[in-house]
Amino acid sequence: MTDLQVRPSETEPIGPEEDGDTATRRWATAYPELGTEPISTDRFISEEFFERERKEVFAKSWVNVGSNHDFPSAAAFFVRDIKVLGVSLLVVRTDDGKVQAYHNVCSHRGNKLIWEQNGPCPKVFACRFHGWGYQATDGALASIPDEEQFYFSDKSTLDLVPVRTDTWNGFIFVNLDDDGTVDLHEHLGPLGEKLADFPFEKLTMEYRYDVPEKANWKVALDAQNEIYHVPMLAPVHRFLSGGAFHTNDDGYTRVHTFDRLGLHSVYTSESDDDFQDTDSGVANAATHPAFGVLQLPLETPFAFHVVFPNMVLAFFNNSMFTYNIWPEAVDQTTWEIRLHYPKPTNLAERVLVEQAKSRFRDLLCEDQAGHEALQVGLTSQARDIFVLGEQEVQIRAFHHNLDNYMDGVRR
Amino acid sequence: MSTTTPAPPTTVALPAGFEWLGRYAKWALDGERARIEARLTTPIEESRLFYASVLAEVPAIMAHLLGCPVDDVSEADENLLRIMLSYVEVSNAVEIYEQAEVPDGADLRLFVSVLEGTR
C-alpha cells in the first residue's frame, strides 16, 4: 500500500441519504477498515507477488473447480487442470452422489491417468500407458497387468492420491492444503449462509466460454467487479445503462447494497422502469412473456458476489453467470465464463435464452479487450498506484481480503 | 479446434407456412462458431435486411416454435430454429453496433461455447 495524503481532511463523512443515489462516502463510512487510499499496482505485475499468491492463496484455499453441471451423467467424472498449482485433478461422482477429487496421476510412473475431459464413470479408471486400474468408488488400485513382475511392500500406498474435496449447492471445491483445518462451510461463511437455500437447481449451464487473455487474473476480476463503467465503456454497456442498470439523474450507476461476507462480498444494482429494449428484444419477449417473469428469489435484478479467491457468482434477471478466473502467469489468465438459464422446454425458449446469451456475450466481449489494455498500462509502470472510488468498493474489499488471506486470515 | 466452418446450406426444409424463409437458407447454420463467422463476414446491410424480414414475422415464427419441444426436433423445425438463432446473433450488430464486429472489443471468435455439440 502506498501512503499518500489523498483524504481531504476537512470533509466530514456524509451518511447515506434516503435514496442512496447522491450519498458520498457511503461505503467509506460503512466499512472504515477498507480505507480510501490508493492501492499499489505492483501486485498486478510482480513475479514475486504472483508466487506469493500461488503459495499462500491458491495452494491454501478452497477453490471452485466445477459444479454438478460438469458431470455428463449421474455417476461420472471430469478432469480439471489447475495450471497455477501445476496439478491435474480427476473429479469423480459415484452412484451415491458423493464427489471426490484425486490427483490425476498413475501411481506406476506418474502418467496423467485420464486424458478425456469428462465421461460416464467406469468401474475402473485405467491408465493408457500400462493399463493399471483404479476403482472409481474410492481410487484404490484394483488391477496391475503382469502384477507378479513387481516388488510391492504395501500396495495400499499405490491408491490414487485424494485431494480434500467438498461441495456446496452443487458447486465443487478442492483444497490442496492437506494440513489446512478450515472446512468449506467455514470458508464460505456468511456467503454460504446467505445463499444456502437458493434454488440453483432451477438453472442449467447452457454456455461456457474459456477465454485466454494476456492480463493478470486480478485485472480481469477488478474490471468486472464494478458497474461504474457501464454508462461509459461501450455500446451494449451504454444501452444497458438506459435502465437495465439503474442510473441516477446524472446518468451514473449506483451500487444499491454492498455487504462484506467474511472472505467474500456482494453488491447489487436496481433497474429503472423506463428501460426501452431494442425492437427485437421487445418483439421476441412479447411472444412468450411467461419466460421473462423472474423465477429466482432475487431482491434486485443484479447481484454480484465475489467468492474468494477467484470466483464470481452473479445473477442478472433470470440468469446466473459465474466466472472462474484462472491465473497461469503474472500476465496470463483464462477467464472461464459459465452462463446458466432456466432450461428451455421448447424451441421458442431456446431462442429467448440465445438472445439473453448473445447480448451478455457481446457485453463481455466489450469488456475483454479492456483487460489486456489495462495490463499494458500497468506493466509500463507509468504509475505505481491505482485509485478507487466509492462505486468500486467491492474491488477494494477484494484486495483487502487478499492481503488478509496472505496474513493468515481464514474467515 | 478447427476454425473453418462448412459451406452454408443453399436450400433447407422448412415447416409449412414458413417456406418463404427459404431465401435465407444460408443462415440455417449449425452452431455458435458458424453463426458468429456469418455475423462477422456478412456485410451489415445484408444482415440488416435479413434481420428486418425475420423481425416482421417474429410473432408467427415464435408461435410455431413454442409448440416444438426441445427433444425430437424435426429437420424442418431445426432449420427454422437455426434461422432464428442467426437472427438473434445479428440483432446486436444491427440494432446497437450498426456494424458486424464488437467495436474496440475482443475477437468474438474467442466466445464460442466449449459445450457446443454437447447441448
Coordinates of C-alpha atoms in Angstrom, one line a residue:
Chain A
M1 CA 0.0 0.0 0.0
T2 CA 1.3 3.4 -0.8
D3 CA 0.8 6.1 1.8
L4 CA -0.4 9.2 0.1
Q5 CA -2.3 12.2 1.5
V6 CA -5.5 11.7 -0.5
R7 CA -8.1 12.1 2.1
P8 CA -9.4 15.7 2.2
S9 CA -9.0 16.3 5.9
E10 CA -11.8 18.9 6.3
T11 CA -14.5 16.8 4.7
E12 CA -16.8 15.1 7.2
P13 CA -18.1 11.7 6.1
I14 CA -21.7 12.1 4.9
G15 CA -24.1 9.3 5.8
P16 CA -26.4 7.6 3.3
E17 CA -29.3 9.7 2.2
E18 CA -32.8 8.4 1.7
D19 CA -32.4 7.1 -1.8
G20 CA -28.7 6.4 -1.7
D21 CA -28.1 7.9 -5.1
T22 CA -26.4 11.1 -4.2
A23 CA -24.7 10.0 -0.9
T24 CA -21.0 10.4 -0.9
R25 CA -18.6 8.4 1.3
R26 CA -21.4 6.0 1.9
W27 CA -19.2 2.9 1.7
A28 CA -16.2 4.5 3.2
T29 CA -18.3 5.3 6.2
A30 CA -19.9 1.9 6.4
Y31 CA -16.6 0.0 6.1
P32 CA -13.9 2.2 7.5
E33 CA -11.5 -0.8 7.7
L34 CA -11.3 -0.8 3.9
G35 CA -9.8 2.7 3.9
T36 CA -9.8 5.1 0.9
E37 CA -6.1 5.0 0.0
P38 CA -4.9 4.1 -3.5
I39 CA -3.5 0.6 -3.9
S40 CA -0.2 -0.4 -5.3
T41 CA 0.0 -1.5 -9.0
D42 CA 2.9 -3.7 -8.2
R43 CA 0.6 -6.6 -7.3
F44 CA -0.6 -6.9 -10.9
I45 CA 2.9 -7.1 -12.5
S46 CA 5.3 -8.5 -9.9
E47 CA 6.5 -12.1 -10.3
E48 CA 7.2 -12.2 -6.5
F49 CA 3.6 -11.2 -5.7
F50 CA 2.3 -13.9 -8.1
E51 CA 4.5 -16.5 -6.4
R52 CA 3.0 -15.5 -3.1
E53 CA -0.5 -15.8 -4.5
R54 CA 0.4 -19.3 -5.7
K55 CA 1.8 -20.5 -2.4
E56 CA -0.2 -18.5 0.1
V57 CA -3.6 -18.3 -1.6
F58 CA -4.2 -20.9 -4.3
A59 CA -2.3 -23.7 -2.6
K60 CA -4.0 -23.0 0.7
S61 CA -7.6 -22.1 -0.1
W62 CA -10.8 -23.8 -1.1
V63 CA -11.0 -23.3 -4.9
N64 CA -14.1 -23.9 -7.0
V65 CA -13.3 -26.4 -9.8
G66 CA -16.7 -27.1 -11.3
S67 CA -20.3 -27.9 -10.5
N68 CA -22.8 -30.7 -10.9
H69 CA -23.3 -29.4 -14.4
D70 CA -19.9 -30.8 -15.3
F71 CA -21.0 -34.4 -14.9
P72 CA -22.5 -35.9 -18.1
S73 CA -24.4 -38.5 -16.1
A74 CA -25.3 -39.4 -12.5
A75 CA -22.1 -41.4 -12.0
A76 CA -19.4 -39.6 -13.9
F77 CA -16.1 -37.8 -13.9
F78 CA -14.4 -34.7 -15.2
V79 CA -10.8 -33.6 -15.3
R80 CA -9.8 -30.1 -14.1
D81 CA -6.2 -28.9 -14.7
I82 CA -5.2 -26.1 -12.4
K83 CA -2.1 -24.6 -14.1
V84 CA -1.2 -22.2 -11.3
L85 CA -0.8 -25.2 -9.0
G86 CA 0.7 -27.5 -11.6
V87 CA -1.9 -30.2 -10.9
S88 CA -4.4 -32.2 -12.9
L89 CA -7.4 -33.4 -10.9
L90 CA -9.8 -36.3 -11.6
V91 CA -13.1 -35.3 -10.1
V92 CA -15.4 -38.3 -9.6
R93 CA -19.1 -38.5 -8.7
T94 CA -20.1 -42.0 -7.7
D95 CA -23.6 -43.6 -7.8
D96 CA -24.3 -42.4 -4.2
G97 CA -23.8 -38.8 -5.2
K98 CA -20.6 -38.3 -3.4
V99 CA -17.9 -36.2 -5.1
Q100 CA -14.2 -36.9 -4.6
A101 CA -11.2 -35.4 -6.4
Y102 CA -7.9 -37.2 -6.9
H103 CA -4.6 -36.3 -8.4
N104 CA -5.0 -37.5 -12.0
V105 CA -1.7 -39.3 -11.7
C106 CA -1.0 -43.0 -12.1
S107 CA 1.0 -44.5 -9.2
H108 CA 3.2 -46.6 -11.5
R109 CA 5.3 -44.0 -13.2
G110 CA 3.4 -40.7 -12.9
N111 CA 1.5 -40.7 -16.2
K112 CA -1.5 -38.4 -16.5
L113 CA -4.2 -41.0 -15.8
I114 CA -7.3 -39.8 -17.6
W115 CA -6.9 -37.7 -20.8
E116 CA -10.6 -37.2 -21.6
Q117 CA -12.3 -34.1 -20.4
N118 CA -15.3 -35.9 -18.9
G119 CA -17.4 -39.0 -19.2
P120 CA -19.6 -41.5 -17.5
C121 CA -17.9 -43.2 -14.6
P122 CA -16.2 -46.5 -15.5
K123 CA -15.9 -49.2 -12.8
V124 CA -12.2 -48.8 -13.0
F125 CA -10.1 -45.9 -14.3
A126 CA -7.4 -47.5 -16.4
C127 CA -4.1 -45.8 -17.3
R128 CA -3.4 -45.9 -21.1
F129 CA 0.3 -46.5 -20.6
H130 CA 0.3 -49.9 -18.9
G131 CA -3.3 -50.5 -18.0
W132 CA -3.1 -50.1 -14.2
G133 CA -6.6 -49.8 -13.0
Y134 CA -8.1 -47.8 -10.1
Q135 CA -11.6 -48.3 -8.6
A136 CA -13.9 -45.5 -9.3
T137 CA -15.6 -45.9 -5.9
D138 CA -12.5 -45.0 -3.8
G139 CA -9.4 -44.7 -6.0
A140 CA -8.0 -47.9 -4.8
L141 CA -5.5 -49.7 -7.0
A142 CA -7.6 -52.6 -8.4
S143 CA -5.5 -54.2 -11.1
I144 CA -2.0 -54.3 -12.4
P145 CA -1.3 -56.2 -15.7
D146 CA 1.5 -58.7 -15.2
E147 CA 1.5 -58.0 -11.5
E148 CA 3.9 -60.7 -10.5
Q149 CA 6.7 -58.8 -12.2
F150 CA 6.6 -56.1 -9.4
Y151 CA 8.0 -55.8 -6.0
F152 CA 5.5 -54.3 -3.5
S153 CA 5.8 -54.0 0.2
D154 CA 2.4 -52.3 0.6
K155 CA 0.1 -52.0 -2.4
S156 CA -2.3 -49.7 -0.4
T157 CA 0.2 -46.9 -0.8
L158 CA -0.4 -47.0 -4.5
D159 CA -4.0 -46.0 -4.5
L160 CA -4.9 -42.7 -6.2
V161 CA -4.0 -39.7 -4.1
P162 CA -7.1 -38.0 -2.9
V163 CA -7.4 -34.2 -2.6
R164 CA -9.6 -32.5 0.0
T165 CA -13.0 -32.1 -1.7
D166 CA -16.3 -30.7 -0.7
T167 CA -19.5 -29.4 -2.3
W168 CA -22.0 -26.7 -1.7
N169 CA -25.2 -26.4 -3.6
G170 CA -23.8 -28.3 -6.5
F171 CA -20.5 -26.3 -6.6
I172 CA -17.4 -28.5 -6.2
F173 CA -14.4 -27.1 -4.3
V174 CA -11.0 -28.6 -3.6
N175 CA -8.3 -27.6 -1.2
L176 CA -4.7 -28.6 -2.0
D177 CA -3.6 -27.9 1.6
D178 CA -3.7 -31.3 3.3
D179 CA -2.7 -29.6 6.6
G180 CA -5.4 -27.0 6.4
T181 CA -8.1 -27.0 9.1
V182 CA -10.8 -24.8 7.7
D183 CA -13.6 -26.8 6.1
L184 CA -15.6 -25.5 3.1
H185 CA -18.6 -24.5 5.3
E186 CA -16.3 -22.2 7.4
H187 CA -14.6 -20.9 4.3
L188 CA -17.8 -19.9 2.6
G189 CA -19.0 -18.4 5.9
P190 CA -21.8 -15.8 5.6
L191 CA -21.8 -16.1 1.8
G192 CA -22.7 -19.8 2.2
E193 CA -25.4 -19.0 4.6
K194 CA -26.8 -16.1 2.6
L195 CA -27.3 -18.4 -0.5
A196 CA -27.8 -21.7 1.4
D197 CA -31.4 -22.1 0.2
F198 CA -31.1 -20.5 -3.3
P199 CA -32.8 -22.7 -5.9
F200 CA -29.8 -23.3 -8.1
E201 CA -31.4 -26.4 -9.4
K202 CA -33.8 -24.2 -11.5
L203 CA -30.9 -23.3 -13.7
T204 CA -28.8 -25.3 -16.2
M205 CA -25.5 -24.4 -17.6
E206 CA -26.2 -23.6 -21.2
Y207 CA -22.9 -22.0 -22.4
R208 CA -19.3 -22.0 -21.2
Y209 CA -16.5 -19.8 -22.6
D210 CA -12.8 -20.3 -21.7
V211 CA -11.3 -17.0 -22.8
P212 CA -7.5 -16.7 -22.8
E213 CA -6.2 -13.3 -22.0
K214 CA -2.8 -11.6 -21.6
A215 CA -3.6 -10.0 -18.3
N216 CA -3.1 -10.6 -14.6
W217 CA -6.0 -12.5 -13.1
K218 CA -6.9 -9.7 -10.7
V219 CA -7.0 -7.2 -13.6
A220 CA -9.8 -9.3 -15.2
L221 CA -11.6 -9.7 -11.9
D222 CA -11.3 -6.0 -11.0
A223 CA -12.5 -4.9 -14.4
Q224 CA -15.7 -6.9 -14.0
N225 CA -16.2 -6.1 -10.3
E226 CA -17.9 -2.8 -10.6
I227 CA -20.7 -1.1 -12.6
Y228 CA -19.2 2.3 -12.7
H229 CA -18.0 1.7 -16.2
V230 CA -21.5 0.7 -17.5
P231 CA -22.6 4.1 -18.9
M232 CA -19.2 4.8 -20.4
L233 CA -17.4 1.8 -21.8
A234 CA -19.1 0.6 -25.0
P235 CA -22.4 0.4 -26.9
V236 CA -24.1 -2.6 -25.2
H237 CA -23.0 -1.4 -21.8
R238 CA -24.3 2.1 -22.5
F239 CA -27.5 0.6 -23.8
L240 CA -28.0 -1.4 -20.6
S241 CA -27.4 1.8 -18.5
G242 CA -30.6 3.0 -20.1
G243 CA -32.4 1.2 -17.3
A244 CA -31.4 -2.4 -17.1
F245 CA -29.0 -1.0 -14.6
H246 CA -30.4 1.9 -12.5
T247 CA -28.7 5.2 -13.1
N248 CA -29.1 8.5 -11.2
D249 CA -30.1 11.9 -12.6
D250 CA -26.5 12.4 -13.8
G251 CA -26.6 9.1 -15.7
Y252 CA -24.3 7.2 -13.3
T253 CA -24.8 3.8 -11.9
R254 CA -25.1 3.3 -8.2
V255 CA -24.3 0.3 -6.0
H256 CA -27.6 -0.3 -4.3
T257 CA -26.3 -2.5 -1.5
F258 CA -22.8 -3.8 -0.6
D259 CA -22.1 -6.4 2.1
R260 CA -18.8 -7.9 3.2
L261 CA -19.4 -11.6 3.8
G262 CA -16.3 -12.9 5.5
L263 CA -13.7 -13.5 2.8
H264 CA -16.4 -12.7 0.2
S265 CA -18.7 -9.9 -0.6
V266 CA -21.7 -8.9 -2.8
Y267 CA -23.1 -5.7 -4.3
T268 CA -26.4 -5.3 -6.0
S269 CA -28.0 -2.9 -8.5
E270 CA -31.6 -1.9 -9.2
S271 CA -33.1 -1.3 -12.6
D272 CA -35.2 1.5 -13.9
D273 CA -38.8 1.3 -15.1
D274 CA -38.0 3.3 -18.3
F275 CA -35.7 0.7 -19.8
Q276 CA -36.5 0.5 -23.5
D277 CA -35.4 -2.7 -25.1
T278 CA -34.5 -3.0 -28.8
D279 CA -37.1 -3.8 -31.4
S280 CA -36.1 -7.5 -31.5
G281 CA -35.9 -7.6 -27.7
V282 CA -39.4 -6.3 -27.4
A283 CA -40.8 -8.4 -30.2
N284 CA -39.1 -11.6 -29.0
A285 CA -40.2 -11.2 -25.4
A286 CA -43.8 -10.4 -26.3
T287 CA -44.3 -13.8 -27.9
H288 CA -43.7 -15.6 -24.6
P289 CA -44.0 -13.2 -21.6
A290 CA -44.1 -16.0 -19.1
F291 CA -40.4 -16.8 -19.8
G292 CA -39.4 -13.3 -18.8
V293 CA -41.1 -13.4 -15.4
L294 CA -38.5 -13.6 -12.6
Q295 CA -38.2 -17.2 -11.4
L296 CA -35.4 -16.6 -9.0
P297 CA -35.8 -15.2 -5.4
L298 CA -33.8 -12.1 -6.0
E299 CA -34.5 -8.7 -4.4
T300 CA -32.7 -6.9 -7.2
P301 CA -32.2 -7.8 -10.8
F302 CA -28.5 -7.7 -10.5
A303 CA -26.3 -9.2 -7.7
F304 CA -22.6 -9.8 -8.0
H305 CA -20.8 -11.9 -5.4
V306 CA -17.0 -12.4 -5.3
V307 CA -16.2 -15.8 -3.8
F308 CA -12.6 -15.7 -2.6
P309 CA -10.2 -16.2 -4.2
N310 CA -11.0 -16.2 -7.9
M311 CA -14.7 -16.9 -8.4
V312 CA -17.7 -14.7 -9.3
L313 CA -21.2 -15.8 -8.7
A314 CA -23.7 -13.4 -10.1
F315 CA -27.4 -13.1 -11.0
F316 CA -28.9 -11.0 -13.8
N317 CA -32.6 -11.3 -14.2
N318 CA -33.4 -14.9 -14.8
S319 CA -29.8 -16.0 -15.3
M320 CA -26.8 -16.8 -13.2
F321 CA -23.3 -16.3 -14.5
T322 CA -20.2 -17.5 -12.9
Y323 CA -16.6 -16.6 -13.6
N324 CA -13.6 -18.7 -12.6
I325 CA -10.6 -16.6 -13.2
W326 CA -7.6 -18.9 -13.6
P327 CA -4.1 -17.4 -13.1
E328 CA -1.5 -19.0 -15.3
A329 CA 1.3 -16.5 -15.2
V330 CA 1.6 -13.0 -13.8
D331 CA 0.2 -11.7 -17.2
Q332 CA -1.7 -14.6 -18.5
T333 CA -5.1 -15.8 -17.4
T334 CA -8.0 -17.9 -18.6
W335 CA -11.4 -16.3 -17.9
E336 CA -13.8 -19.2 -17.6
I337 CA -17.4 -17.9 -18.1
R338 CA -20.5 -20.0 -17.4
L339 CA -23.9 -18.9 -18.3
H340 CA -26.9 -20.6 -16.7
Y341 CA -30.6 -20.2 -17.5
P342 CA -33.9 -21.9 -16.8
K343 CA -33.8 -24.9 -19.1
P344 CA -35.6 -24.3 -22.3
T345 CA -38.5 -26.7 -22.8
N346 CA -39.4 -25.6 -26.3
L347 CA -37.7 -24.0 -29.3
A348 CA -39.1 -20.6 -28.6
E349 CA -37.5 -20.6 -25.2
R350 CA -34.3 -21.8 -26.8
V351 CA -34.4 -18.6 -28.9
L352 CA -35.0 -16.4 -25.9
V353 CA -32.1 -18.0 -24.0
E354 CA -29.9 -17.5 -27.0
Q355 CA -30.9 -13.8 -27.1
A356 CA -30.0 -13.3 -23.5
K357 CA -26.7 -15.1 -24.1
S358 CA -25.8 -13.2 -27.2
R359 CA -26.4 -9.8 -25.6
F360 CA -24.4 -10.8 -22.5
R361 CA -21.6 -12.3 -24.5
D362 CA -21.3 -9.1 -26.6
L363 CA -21.1 -7.2 -23.3
L364 CA -18.3 -9.5 -22.1
C365 CA -16.5 -9.1 -25.5
E366 CA -16.6 -5.3 -24.9
D367 CA -15.0 -5.9 -21.5
Q368 CA -12.4 -8.3 -22.5
A369 CA -10.3 -6.1 -24.8
G370 CA -10.0 -3.7 -21.8
H371 CA -8.4 -6.4 -19.7
E372 CA -5.4 -6.7 -22.0
A373 CA -5.2 -2.9 -22.4
L374 CA -5.2 -2.5 -18.6
Q375 CA -2.3 -4.9 -18.3
V376 CA -0.2 -3.0 -20.9
G377 CA -0.8 0.2 -18.9
L378 CA 0.1 -1.4 -15.6
T379 CA 3.2 -3.1 -17.0
S380 CA 4.5 0.2 -18.3
Q381 CA 4.9 1.3 -14.6
A382 CA 4.0 4.8 -15.7
R383 CA 2.0 4.9 -12.5
D384 CA 2.6 2.9 -9.3
I385 CA -0.8 3.4 -7.8
F386 CA -4.4 2.7 -8.6
V387 CA -7.2 4.9 -7.3
L388 CA -10.6 3.6 -6.3
G389 CA -13.9 5.4 -5.8
E390 CA -17.0 4.7 -3.8
Q391 CA -18.7 2.7 -6.6
E392 CA -15.6 0.5 -6.7
V393 CA -15.8 -0.6 -3.1
Q394 CA -16.0 -4.3 -3.9
I395 CA -12.7 -4.1 -5.7
R396 CA -11.2 -2.5 -2.6
A397 CA -12.7 -5.2 -0.4
F398 CA -11.3 -8.0 -2.6
H399 CA -7.7 -6.6 -2.4
H400 CA -8.2 -6.2 1.4
N401 CA -9.3 -9.8 1.7
L402 CA -6.4 -11.0 -0.5
D403 CA -3.9 -9.2 1.7
N404 CA -5.6 -10.6 4.8
Y405 CA -5.5 -14.1 3.5
M406 CA -1.8 -13.8 2.9
D407 CA -1.5 -12.7 6.5
G408 CA -3.3 -16.0 7.6
V409 CA -6.9 -14.7 8.0
R410 CA -9.2 -17.5 7.0
R411 CA -12.7 -16.1 7.5
Chain B
M1 CA -10.0 -26.8 -32.6
S2 CA -10.6 -26.1 -36.3
T3 CA -11.7 -22.7 -37.2
T4 CA -13.0 -23.5 -40.6
T5 CA -16.8 -23.8 -41.0
P6 CA -18.6 -25.9 -43.6
A7 CA -20.2 -24.1 -46.5
P8 CA -23.7 -22.7 -45.6
P9 CA -26.7 -24.5 -47.0
T10 CA -28.4 -23.3 -50.2
T11 CA -31.8 -24.9 -49.7
V12 CA -33.4 -26.1 -46.4
A13 CA -36.6 -27.9 -45.5
L14 CA -38.9 -25.6 -43.5
P15 CA -42.3 -26.0 -41.8
A16 CA -45.5 -25.3 -43.7
G17 CA -46.2 -21.6 -43.9
F18 CA -42.5 -20.7 -43.5
E19 CA -41.3 -21.7 -46.9
W20 CA -40.6 -18.0 -47.7
L21 CA -37.7 -18.1 -45.2
G22 CA -36.0 -20.5 -47.7
R23 CA -34.4 -17.4 -49.3
Y24 CA -32.4 -17.2 -46.0
A25 CA -31.1 -20.8 -46.2
K26 CA -27.6 -19.6 -45.8
W27 CA -28.4 -18.5 -42.3
A28 CA -29.6 -22.0 -41.2
L29 CA -26.2 -22.6 -39.6
D30 CA -25.2 -25.3 -37.2
G31 CA -23.6 -23.9 -34.0
E32 CA -22.3 -20.7 -32.5
R33 CA -19.0 -20.8 -34.4
A34 CA -20.7 -20.8 -37.7
R35 CA -23.2 -18.1 -36.7
I36 CA -20.5 -15.8 -35.3
E37 CA -18.5 -16.3 -38.5
A38 CA -21.5 -15.4 -40.6
R39 CA -22.2 -12.3 -38.5
L40 CA -18.6 -11.2 -38.8
T41 CA -18.3 -11.8 -42.5
T42 CA -21.7 -10.7 -43.9
P43 CA -22.0 -7.1 -45.0
I44 CA -24.1 -5.2 -42.4
E45 CA -26.6 -4.1 -44.9
E46 CA -27.3 -7.7 -45.9
S47 CA -27.6 -8.7 -42.2
R48 CA -30.0 -5.8 -41.7
L49 CA -32.3 -6.9 -44.4
F50 CA -32.3 -10.5 -43.1
Y51 CA -33.0 -9.2 -39.5
A52 CA -35.8 -6.9 -40.7
S53 CA -37.5 -9.7 -42.7
V54 CA -37.5 -12.1 -39.7
L55 CA -38.4 -9.4 -37.2
A56 CA -41.6 -8.7 -39.1
E57 CA -42.7 -12.3 -38.8
V58 CA -41.4 -13.0 -35.2
P59 CA -44.9 -13.4 -33.7
A60 CA -45.8 -16.2 -36.2
I61 CA -42.4 -17.9 -36.1
M62 CA -42.2 -17.9 -32.3
A63 CA -45.8 -19.1 -32.0
H64 CA -44.8 -22.1 -34.1
L65 CA -41.6 -22.7 -32.1
L66 CA -43.5 -22.5 -28.8
G67 CA -45.2 -25.7 -29.9
C68 CA -41.9 -27.6 -30.6
P69 CA -40.5 -29.4 -27.6
V70 CA -36.7 -29.4 -27.4
D71 CA -36.4 -33.1 -27.8
D72 CA -37.0 -35.0 -31.0
V73 CA -37.0 -31.9 -33.3
S74 CA -37.9 -32.4 -37.0
E75 CA -35.4 -31.3 -39.7
A76 CA -37.8 -28.5 -40.8
D77 CA -38.2 -27.2 -37.3
E78 CA -34.5 -27.4 -36.7
N79 CA -33.8 -25.3 -39.7
L80 CA -36.4 -22.7 -38.6
L81 CA -34.7 -22.6 -35.2
R82 CA -31.3 -22.2 -36.8
I83 CA -32.5 -19.3 -38.8
M84 CA -33.9 -17.7 -35.7
L85 CA -30.7 -18.2 -33.8
S86 CA -28.8 -16.4 -36.6
Y87 CA -31.4 -13.6 -36.5
V88 CA -30.6 -13.3 -32.7
E89 CA -26.8 -13.4 -33.5
V90 CA -27.0 -10.4 -35.9
S91 CA -29.5 -8.4 -33.8
N92 CA -26.9 -6.7 -31.6
A93 CA -24.8 -6.0 -34.7
V94 CA -27.7 -4.4 -36.5
E95 CA -29.5 -2.7 -33.6
I96 CA -26.8 -1.5 -31.3
Y97 CA -23.5 -1.5 -33.1
E98 CA -24.7 -0.9 -36.7
Q99 CA -21.6 -2.9 -37.7
A100 CA -20.7 -6.6 -37.6
E101 CA -17.9 -6.6 -35.1
V102 CA -17.9 -5.5 -31.5
P103 CA -16.2 -2.1 -31.7
D104 CA -12.9 -1.9 -29.8
G105 CA -13.9 -5.3 -28.5
A106 CA -12.1 -8.6 -28.3
D107 CA -12.3 -11.1 -31.1
L108 CA -15.9 -12.5 -30.9
R109 CA -14.5 -15.9 -32.1
L110 CA -13.0 -16.3 -28.6
F111 CA -16.5 -16.6 -27.3
V112 CA -17.6 -19.9 -28.7
S113 CA -19.0 -22.2 -26.1
V114 CA -16.8 -25.2 -25.3
L115 CA -20.1 -27.0 -24.7
E116 CA -21.0 -26.7 -28.4
G117 CA -22.2 -30.1 -29.7
T118 CA -22.9 -31.4 -26.2
R119 CA -26.1 -29.4 -25.6

